[in-house]
PDB file of C-alpha atoms and ligand atoms in Angstrom:
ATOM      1  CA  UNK G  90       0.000   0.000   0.000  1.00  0.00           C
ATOM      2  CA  UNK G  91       1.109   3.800  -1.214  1.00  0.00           C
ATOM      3  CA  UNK G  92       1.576   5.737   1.831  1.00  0.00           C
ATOM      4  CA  UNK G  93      -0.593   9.285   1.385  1.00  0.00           C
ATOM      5  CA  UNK G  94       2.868  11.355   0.767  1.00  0.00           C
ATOM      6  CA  UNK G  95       4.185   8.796  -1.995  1.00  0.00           C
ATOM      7  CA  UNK G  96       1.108   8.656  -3.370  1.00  0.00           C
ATOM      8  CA  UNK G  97       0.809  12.503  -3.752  1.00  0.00           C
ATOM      9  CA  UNK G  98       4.328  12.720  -4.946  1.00  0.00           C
ATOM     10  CA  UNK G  99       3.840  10.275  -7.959  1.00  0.00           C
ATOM     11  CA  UNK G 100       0.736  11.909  -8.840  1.00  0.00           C
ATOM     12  CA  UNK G 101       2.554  15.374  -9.096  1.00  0.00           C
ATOM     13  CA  UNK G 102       4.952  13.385 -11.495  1.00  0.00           C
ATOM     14  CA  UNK G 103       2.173  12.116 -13.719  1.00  0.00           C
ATOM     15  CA  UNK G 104       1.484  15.911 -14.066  1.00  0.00           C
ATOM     16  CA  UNK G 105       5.367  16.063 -14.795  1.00  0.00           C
ATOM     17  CA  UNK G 106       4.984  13.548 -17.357  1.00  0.00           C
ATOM     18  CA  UNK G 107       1.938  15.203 -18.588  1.00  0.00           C
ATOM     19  CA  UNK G 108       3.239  18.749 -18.848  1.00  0.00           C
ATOM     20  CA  UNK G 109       6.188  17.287 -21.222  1.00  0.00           C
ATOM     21  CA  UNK G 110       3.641  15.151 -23.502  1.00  0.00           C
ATOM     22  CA  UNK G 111       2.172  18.339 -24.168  1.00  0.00           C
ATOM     23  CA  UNK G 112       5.123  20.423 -24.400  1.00  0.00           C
ATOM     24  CA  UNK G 113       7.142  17.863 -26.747  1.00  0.00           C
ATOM     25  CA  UNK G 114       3.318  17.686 -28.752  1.00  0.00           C
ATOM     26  CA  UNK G 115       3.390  21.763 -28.982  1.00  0.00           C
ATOM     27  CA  UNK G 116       7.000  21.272 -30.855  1.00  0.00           C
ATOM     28  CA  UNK G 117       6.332  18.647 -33.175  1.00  0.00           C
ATOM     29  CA  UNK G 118       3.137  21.156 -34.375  1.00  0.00           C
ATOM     30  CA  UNK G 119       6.051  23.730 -34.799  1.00  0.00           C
ATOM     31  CA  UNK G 120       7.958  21.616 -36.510  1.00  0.00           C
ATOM     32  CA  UNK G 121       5.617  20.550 -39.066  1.00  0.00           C
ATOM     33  CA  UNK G 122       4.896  23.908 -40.146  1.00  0.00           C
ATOM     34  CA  UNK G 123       8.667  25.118 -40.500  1.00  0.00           C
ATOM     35  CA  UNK G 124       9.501  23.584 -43.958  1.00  0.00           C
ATOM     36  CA  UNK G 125      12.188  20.780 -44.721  1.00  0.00           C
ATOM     37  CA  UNK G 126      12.173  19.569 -40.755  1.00  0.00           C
ATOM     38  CA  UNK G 127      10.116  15.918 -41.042  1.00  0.00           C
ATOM     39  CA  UNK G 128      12.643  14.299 -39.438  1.00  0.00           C
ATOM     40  CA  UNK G 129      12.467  16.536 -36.238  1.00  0.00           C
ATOM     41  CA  UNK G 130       8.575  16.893 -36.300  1.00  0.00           C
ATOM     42  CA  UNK G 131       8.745  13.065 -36.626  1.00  0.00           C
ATOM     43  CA  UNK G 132      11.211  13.041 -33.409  1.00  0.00           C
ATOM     44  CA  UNK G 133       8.954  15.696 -31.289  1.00  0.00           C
ATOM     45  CA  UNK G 134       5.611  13.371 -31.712  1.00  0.00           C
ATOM     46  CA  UNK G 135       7.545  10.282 -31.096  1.00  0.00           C
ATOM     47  CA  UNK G 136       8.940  11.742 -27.999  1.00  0.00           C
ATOM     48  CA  UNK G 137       5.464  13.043 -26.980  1.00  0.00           C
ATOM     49  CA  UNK G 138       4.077   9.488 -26.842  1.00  0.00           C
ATOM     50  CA  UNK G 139       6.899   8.112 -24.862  1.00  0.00           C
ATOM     51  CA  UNK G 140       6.280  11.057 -22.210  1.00  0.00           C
ATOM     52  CA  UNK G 141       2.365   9.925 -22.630  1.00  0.00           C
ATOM     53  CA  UNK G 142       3.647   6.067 -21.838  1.00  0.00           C
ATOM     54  CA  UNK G 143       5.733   7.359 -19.259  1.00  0.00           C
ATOM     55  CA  UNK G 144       2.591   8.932 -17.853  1.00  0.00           C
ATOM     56  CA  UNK G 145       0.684   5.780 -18.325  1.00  0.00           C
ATOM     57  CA  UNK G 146       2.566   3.780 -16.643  1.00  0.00           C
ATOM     58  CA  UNK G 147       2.886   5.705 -13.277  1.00  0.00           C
ATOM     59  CA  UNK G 148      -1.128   6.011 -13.673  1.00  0.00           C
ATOM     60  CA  UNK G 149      -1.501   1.930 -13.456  1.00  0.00           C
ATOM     61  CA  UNK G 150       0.973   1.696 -10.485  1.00  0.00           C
ATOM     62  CA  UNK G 151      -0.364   3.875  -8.210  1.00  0.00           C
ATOM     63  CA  UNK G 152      -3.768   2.234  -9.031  1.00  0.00           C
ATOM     64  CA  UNK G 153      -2.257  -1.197  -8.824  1.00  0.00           C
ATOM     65  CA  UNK G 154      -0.554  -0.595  -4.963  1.00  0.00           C
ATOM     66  CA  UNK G 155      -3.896   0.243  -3.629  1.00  0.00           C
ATOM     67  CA  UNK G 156      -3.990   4.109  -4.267  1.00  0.00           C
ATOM     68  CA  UNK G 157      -5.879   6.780  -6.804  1.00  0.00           C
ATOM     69  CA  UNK G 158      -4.056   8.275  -9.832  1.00  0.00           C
ATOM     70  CA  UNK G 159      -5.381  11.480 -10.465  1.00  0.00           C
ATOM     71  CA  UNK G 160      -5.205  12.878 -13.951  1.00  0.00           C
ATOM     72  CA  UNK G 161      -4.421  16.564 -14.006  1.00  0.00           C
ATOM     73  CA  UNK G 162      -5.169  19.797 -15.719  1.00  0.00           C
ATOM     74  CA  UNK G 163      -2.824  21.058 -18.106  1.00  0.00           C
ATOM     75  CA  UNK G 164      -1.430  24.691 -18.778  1.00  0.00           C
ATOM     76  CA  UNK G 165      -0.874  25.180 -22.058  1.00  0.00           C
ATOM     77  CA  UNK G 166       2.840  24.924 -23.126  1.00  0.00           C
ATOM     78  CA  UNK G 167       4.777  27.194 -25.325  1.00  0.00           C
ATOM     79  CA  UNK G 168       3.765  27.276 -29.048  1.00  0.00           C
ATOM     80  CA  UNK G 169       6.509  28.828 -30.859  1.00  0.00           C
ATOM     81  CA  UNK G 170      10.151  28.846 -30.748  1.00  0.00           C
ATOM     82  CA  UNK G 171      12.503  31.069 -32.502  1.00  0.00           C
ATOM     83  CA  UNK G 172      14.428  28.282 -33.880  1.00  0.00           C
ATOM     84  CA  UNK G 173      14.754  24.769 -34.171  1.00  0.00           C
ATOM     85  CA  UNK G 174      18.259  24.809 -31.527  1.00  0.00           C
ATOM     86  CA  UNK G 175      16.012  26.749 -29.170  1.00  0.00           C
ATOM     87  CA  UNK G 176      13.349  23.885 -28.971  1.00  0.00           C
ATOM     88  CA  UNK G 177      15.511  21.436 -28.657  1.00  0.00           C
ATOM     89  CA  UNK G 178      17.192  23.879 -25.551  1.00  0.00           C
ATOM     90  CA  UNK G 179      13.430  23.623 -24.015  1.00  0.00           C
ATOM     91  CA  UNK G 180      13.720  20.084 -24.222  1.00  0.00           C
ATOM     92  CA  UNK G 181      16.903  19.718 -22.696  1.00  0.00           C
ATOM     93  CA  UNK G 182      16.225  22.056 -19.831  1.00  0.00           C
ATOM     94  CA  UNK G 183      12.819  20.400 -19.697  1.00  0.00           C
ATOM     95  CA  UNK G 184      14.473  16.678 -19.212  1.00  0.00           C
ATOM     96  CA  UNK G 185      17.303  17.996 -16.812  1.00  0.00           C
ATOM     97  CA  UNK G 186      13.677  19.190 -14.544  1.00  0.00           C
ATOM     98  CA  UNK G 187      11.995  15.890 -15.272  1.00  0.00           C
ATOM     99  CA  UNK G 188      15.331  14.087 -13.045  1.00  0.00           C
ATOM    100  CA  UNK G 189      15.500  16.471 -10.863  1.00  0.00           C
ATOM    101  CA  UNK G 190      11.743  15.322 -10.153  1.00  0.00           C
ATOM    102  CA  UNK G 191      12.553  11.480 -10.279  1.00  0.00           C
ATOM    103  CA  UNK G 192      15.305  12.022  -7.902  1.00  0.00           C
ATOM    104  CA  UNK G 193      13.451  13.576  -5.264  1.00  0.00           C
ATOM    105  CA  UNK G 194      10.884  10.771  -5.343  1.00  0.00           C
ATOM    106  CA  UNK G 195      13.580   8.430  -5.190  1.00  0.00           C
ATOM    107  CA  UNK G 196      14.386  10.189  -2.169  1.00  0.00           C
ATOM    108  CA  UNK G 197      11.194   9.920  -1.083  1.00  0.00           C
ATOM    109  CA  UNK G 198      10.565   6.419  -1.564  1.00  0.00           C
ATOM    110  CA  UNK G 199      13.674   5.566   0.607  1.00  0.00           C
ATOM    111  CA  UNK G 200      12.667   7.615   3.161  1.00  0.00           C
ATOM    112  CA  UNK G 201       9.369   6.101   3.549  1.00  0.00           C
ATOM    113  CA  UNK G 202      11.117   2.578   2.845  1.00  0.00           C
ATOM    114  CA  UNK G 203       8.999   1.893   0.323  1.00  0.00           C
ATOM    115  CA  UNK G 204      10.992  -0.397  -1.738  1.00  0.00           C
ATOM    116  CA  UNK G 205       8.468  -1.301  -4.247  1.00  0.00           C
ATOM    117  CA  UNK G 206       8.067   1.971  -5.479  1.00  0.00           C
ATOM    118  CA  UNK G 207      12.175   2.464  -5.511  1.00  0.00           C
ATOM    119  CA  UNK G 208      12.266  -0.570  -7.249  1.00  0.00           C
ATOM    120  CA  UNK G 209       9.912   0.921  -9.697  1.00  0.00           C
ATOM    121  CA  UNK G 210      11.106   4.004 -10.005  1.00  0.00           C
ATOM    122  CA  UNK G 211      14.600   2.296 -11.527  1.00  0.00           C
ATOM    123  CA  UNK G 212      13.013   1.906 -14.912  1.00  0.00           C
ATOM    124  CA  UNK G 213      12.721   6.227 -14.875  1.00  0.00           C
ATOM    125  CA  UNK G 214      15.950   6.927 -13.613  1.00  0.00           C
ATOM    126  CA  UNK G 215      17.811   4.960 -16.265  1.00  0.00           C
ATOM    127  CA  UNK G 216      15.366   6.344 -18.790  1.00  0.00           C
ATOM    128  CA  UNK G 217      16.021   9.982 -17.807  1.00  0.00           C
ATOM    129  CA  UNK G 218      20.161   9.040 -18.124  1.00  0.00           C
ATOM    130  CA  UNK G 219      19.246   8.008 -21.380  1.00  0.00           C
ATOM    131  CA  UNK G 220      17.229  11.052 -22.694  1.00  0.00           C
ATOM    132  CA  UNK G 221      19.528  13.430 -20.963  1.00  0.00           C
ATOM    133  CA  UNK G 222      22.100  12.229 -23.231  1.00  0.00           C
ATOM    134  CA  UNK G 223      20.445  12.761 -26.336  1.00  0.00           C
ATOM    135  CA  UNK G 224      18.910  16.053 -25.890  1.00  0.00           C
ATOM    136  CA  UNK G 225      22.502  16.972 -25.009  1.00  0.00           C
ATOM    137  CA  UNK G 226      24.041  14.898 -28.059  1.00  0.00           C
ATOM    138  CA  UNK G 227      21.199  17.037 -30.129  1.00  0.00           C
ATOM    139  CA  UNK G 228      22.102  20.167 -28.766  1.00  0.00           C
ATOM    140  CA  UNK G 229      25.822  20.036 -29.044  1.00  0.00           C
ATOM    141  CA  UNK G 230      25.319  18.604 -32.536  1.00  0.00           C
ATOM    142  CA  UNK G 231      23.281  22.086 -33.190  1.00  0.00           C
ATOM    143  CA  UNK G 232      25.711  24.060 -31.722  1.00  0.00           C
ATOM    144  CA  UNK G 233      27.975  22.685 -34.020  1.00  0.00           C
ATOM    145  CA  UNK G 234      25.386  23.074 -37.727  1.00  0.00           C
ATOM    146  CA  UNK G 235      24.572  26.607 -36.386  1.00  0.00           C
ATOM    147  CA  UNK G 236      22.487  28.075 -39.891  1.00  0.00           C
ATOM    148  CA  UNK G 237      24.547  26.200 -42.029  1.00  0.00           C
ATOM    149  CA  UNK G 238      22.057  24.673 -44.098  1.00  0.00           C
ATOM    150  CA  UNK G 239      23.366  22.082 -45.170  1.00  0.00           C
ATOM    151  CA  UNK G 240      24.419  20.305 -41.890  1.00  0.00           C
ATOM    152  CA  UNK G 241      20.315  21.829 -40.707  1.00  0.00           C
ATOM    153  CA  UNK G 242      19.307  19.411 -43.595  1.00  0.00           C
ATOM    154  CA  UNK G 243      21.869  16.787 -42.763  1.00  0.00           C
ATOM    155  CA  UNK G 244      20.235  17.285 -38.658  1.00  0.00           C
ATOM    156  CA  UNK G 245      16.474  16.401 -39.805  1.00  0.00           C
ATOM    157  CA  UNK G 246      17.833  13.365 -41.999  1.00  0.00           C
ATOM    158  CA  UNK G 247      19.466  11.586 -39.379  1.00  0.00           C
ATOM    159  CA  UNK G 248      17.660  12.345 -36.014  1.00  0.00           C
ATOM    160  CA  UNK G 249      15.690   9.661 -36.321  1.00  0.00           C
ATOM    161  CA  UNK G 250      18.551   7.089 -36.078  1.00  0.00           C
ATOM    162  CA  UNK G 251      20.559   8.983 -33.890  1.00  0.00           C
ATOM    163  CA  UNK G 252      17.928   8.701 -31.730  1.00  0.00           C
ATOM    164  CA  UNK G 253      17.226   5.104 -32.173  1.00  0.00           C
ATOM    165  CA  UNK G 254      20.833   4.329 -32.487  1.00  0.00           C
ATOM    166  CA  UNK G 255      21.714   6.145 -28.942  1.00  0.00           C
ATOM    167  CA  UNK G 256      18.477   4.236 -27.201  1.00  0.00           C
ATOM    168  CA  UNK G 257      19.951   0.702 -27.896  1.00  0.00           C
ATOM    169  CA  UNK G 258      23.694   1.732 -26.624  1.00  0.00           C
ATOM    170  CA  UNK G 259      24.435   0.292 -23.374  1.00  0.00           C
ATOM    171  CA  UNK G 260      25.531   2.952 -20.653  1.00  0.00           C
TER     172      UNK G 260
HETATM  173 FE1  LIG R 485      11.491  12.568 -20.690  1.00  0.00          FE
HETATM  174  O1  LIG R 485      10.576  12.422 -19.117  1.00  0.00           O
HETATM  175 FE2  LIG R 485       9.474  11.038 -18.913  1.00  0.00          FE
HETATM  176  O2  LIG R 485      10.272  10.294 -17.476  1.00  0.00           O
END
């Protein structure tokens, strides 16, 4: 059984997980409108229904160790970026918050010894090393193409296999 504060804490992540379905759903609807970027509208709708599974799955545990997942309201996220580099910043900064937030409920979870939900929580905090790495990969690979745009075109070709590439390289 969820004790009432670990319970409340993995209910404020599912908002966490939430907020960055929507936010990573807001760039991808960018994206598609900027022209010649499929490959990174492709990437920000992917990534939106991993943050949605992410979401899921914190939704059927707290249900499944005898608590309530509560679905919350959203604010809307930011719509429009000035560049393609500065939405993949957002996300960066965005996933550097998101382990912030799994750490502190790892915290948590120890402190209430509540080894289940540590146990659980695992899965997220090897996920987060992995996505941390390749918003940063992204972002020092953008750093790098600046408005050159040929490497730009050379970006949206190959971030789909960068990404899928990275997410089967052991750590
Ligand atoms: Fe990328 O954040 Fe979920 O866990």
């Amino acid at each position: 059984m969820l004790s009432k504060r670990m319970q409340d804490a993995l209910n404020g992540q599912i908002l966490i997980e939430a907020q960055s379905s929507q936010a990573y759903l807001a760039m991808g609807s960018w994206a598609e409108i900027q022209p010649g970027f499929d490959g990174v509208t492709q990437f920000f709708f992917r990534h939106s229904d991993e943050e949605r599974m992410h979401m899921l799955k914190l939704i059927h545990f707290i249900n499944e160790r005898g608590g309530f997942a509560s679905v919350p309201a959203l604010e809307q996220p930011n719509l429009s970026f000035n560049s393609i580099r500065h939405a993949f910043k957002e996300l960066l900064h965005h996933e550097i918050k998101v382990s912030e937030s799994i750490n502190g409920l790892v915290d948590i979870a120890l402190e209430e010894r509540d080894y289940a939900t540590h146990n659980f929580l695992q899965w997220y905090v090897a996920e987060q090393i992995e996505e941390e790495r390749l918003a940063r990969v992204l972002n020092d690979k953008l750093e790098m193409i600046g408005d050159d745009k040929g490497g730009l075109y050379l970006f949206d070709r190959d971030i789909l296999q960068v990404g899928m590439a990275d997410k089967s390289t052991p750590q």
